[in-house]
Amino acid sequence: MMRAKASIENINKDRQAIIVTEIPYQVNKSVLVKRIAQLVNDKEIEDISDVRDESDRDGMRIVIELKRGTEPQIVLNQLYKHTSMQEGFSMILLAVVNGAPRELGLIPAIKHFINHRVEVVRRRTAFLLQKAKDREHILEGYLNALDHLDNVIAIIRASANRADARENLVAYFGGKKNRYQHHRPALPSSIPKSLSPRARPKAILELQLHRLTKTLDRRNFPTS
């Protein structure tokens, strides 16, 4: 059951009006106003002196002026009874639950919707967390490159091509012996499952040299 949203306002010292600001779904406003006027003309509702539509761009406003000494709530109840200010609305709540279509009542439908939203938020949060971990892994690779800048440059310069440089960097930061290695680097933290072991070397190769010397400052990386 749906009802129009109505309030009672004083328009002068001894007269009141019913103000309708919302009407039920699929109810036509012009038809509703005509219906109220017809009820007044047919004397089915005798306590209404005027009805007019003052709706504008700011919203709906139907003004139903009442005669002096009228009880507004009685007139409002009559309007609910004889007009479409109160309407029944039927619907079929058909939803896919666990991969199968089901007809639900209102409360189960709301519960399933809330569970769905919780799952959406959980998945989005997990995705953003994994993305942040991947970024952290890359930034740790930049810090490793900064700690071993001379070795990194030497490996890149001595490599035959980009692919060779990447493999040499993978081996170097993996702790394997390398002819360009001046000292053993610290072993990297565990690699997130979403990244390949070559993610750090690839990011280092894509980094411009001037960023290694100027932008790659430890002060630019927050530490826990």
C-alpha angles and dihedrals in degrees: 000000000000128000134193116253107246137168135186120239133182111238095182140344099297106013132079137189137206111232117202114199101165133030131195122278115284093009113135112228097211092050090049092052091048091049092053091049090050091052089052093048091048089049092235087128110029103174097073117097099179142358125196141161114240096169117144140160090295093062147282121321122169111179118206109185117206130211121252115284094016120144103233096205092057091053091046091053090050090052091051089051101045103031140048090261082105118041138166115231123194126197141167112235098209115171140162108249118183090344096309130095115248137174109234137193119235097264096047089046091054091046093051091047092052091048089050092051091048090053091048091052091046093052093045091049091048090050093050091046092052090047090053091049090051090051091048089053091053092048090051087053090054090052090050089051090050091051091051100031096140093050092046092052092046092051093048093047093048095047120102095226144341095283091049091049091052093051091047091051091048089054093044097051090040088066097251120144114268130182089228094052114114093180136357112273123227111269112255121248118260113296117241113247090240091061129067121229087253095058095095096046090046091052091048091050091050091051114099115241095238089058090055091057102035114016096037096080120145089229088068092061119073114228126209 
